[in-house]
Amino acid sequence: MPLKILLMIVASGAANWLFYEQPLLTRMAVGIVAAVIVAFAFDRWLLGRE
């Protein structure tokens, strides 16, 4: 679980870095989407949950 949280934080930070010229709400939305994608991928493929 700590690894999942760390990966979500890293994904959110990376997404914000890629979209640094965009408005704040766009960066927030991109960060949230990136964190959700990482959480889904972590649960589905790395832990084998359905």
CSV table of C-alpha atoms in Angstrom, one decimal:
chain,number,residue,atom,x,y,z
A,1,MET,CA,0.0,0.0,0.0
A,2,PRO,CA,2.8,2.6,0.7
A,3,LEU,CA,4.2,1.8,-2.7
A,4,LYS,CA,0.9,2.5,-4.3
A,5,ILE,CA,0.6,5.8,-2.6
A,6,LEU,CA,4.1,6.7,-3.6
A,7,LEU,CA,3.4,5.8,-7.2
A,8,MET,CA,0.3,7.9,-7.2
A,9,ILE,CA,2.2,10.9,-5.9
A,10,VAL,CA,4.9,10.5,-8.5
A,11,ALA,CA,2.4,10.2,-11.3
A,12,SER,CA,0.6,13.2,-10.2
A,13,GLY,CA,3.8,15.2,-9.9
A,14,ALA,CA,4.9,14.1,-13.3
A,15,ALA,CA,1.6,15.0,-14.9
A,16,ASN,CA,1.8,18.5,-13.3
A,17,TRP,CA,5.3,18.9,-14.6
A,18,LEU,CA,4.3,18.0,-18.1
A,19,PHE,CA,1.3,20.4,-18.0
A,20,TYR,CA,3.1,23.3,-16.2
A,21,GLU,CA,2.0,26.0,-18.7
A,22,GLN,CA,-1.7,25.1,-18.2
A,23,PRO,CA,-4.1,26.8,-15.7
A,24,LEU,CA,-4.2,25.4,-12.2
A,25,LEU,CA,-7.5,23.6,-12.5
A,26,THR,CA,-6.3,21.8,-15.6
A,27,ARG,CA,-3.1,20.7,-13.8
A,28,MET,CA,-5.2,19.5,-10.8
A,29,ALA,CA,-7.5,17.5,-13.1
A,30,VAL,CA,-4.5,15.9,-14.9
A,31,GLY,CA,-2.9,15.0,-11.6
A,32,ILE,CA,-6.0,13.4,-10.3
A,33,VAL,CA,-6.5,11.4,-13.6
A,34,ALA,CA,-2.9,10.3,-13.5
A,35,ALA,CA,-3.2,9.1,-9.9
A,36,VAL,CA,-6.4,7.2,-10.6
A,37,ILE,CA,-4.8,5.5,-13.6
A,38,VAL,CA,-1.8,4.5,-11.6
A,39,ALA,CA,-4.1,3.2,-8.7
A,40,PHE,CA,-6.1,1.2,-11.2
A,41,ALA,CA,-3.1,-0.3,-12.9
A,42,PHE,CA,-1.4,-1.1,-9.6
A,43,ASP,CA,-4.5,-2.9,-8.3
A,44,ARG,CA,-5.3,-4.7,-11.5
A,45,TRP,CA,-1.9,-5.9,-12.9
A,46,LEU,CA,0.6,-5.8,-10.0
A,47,LEU,CA,-1.7,-7.2,-7.4
A,48,GLY,CA,-3.8,-9.4,-9.6
A,49,ARG,CA,-7.1,-8.1,-8.4
A,50,GLU,CA,-10.2,-7.8,-10.6
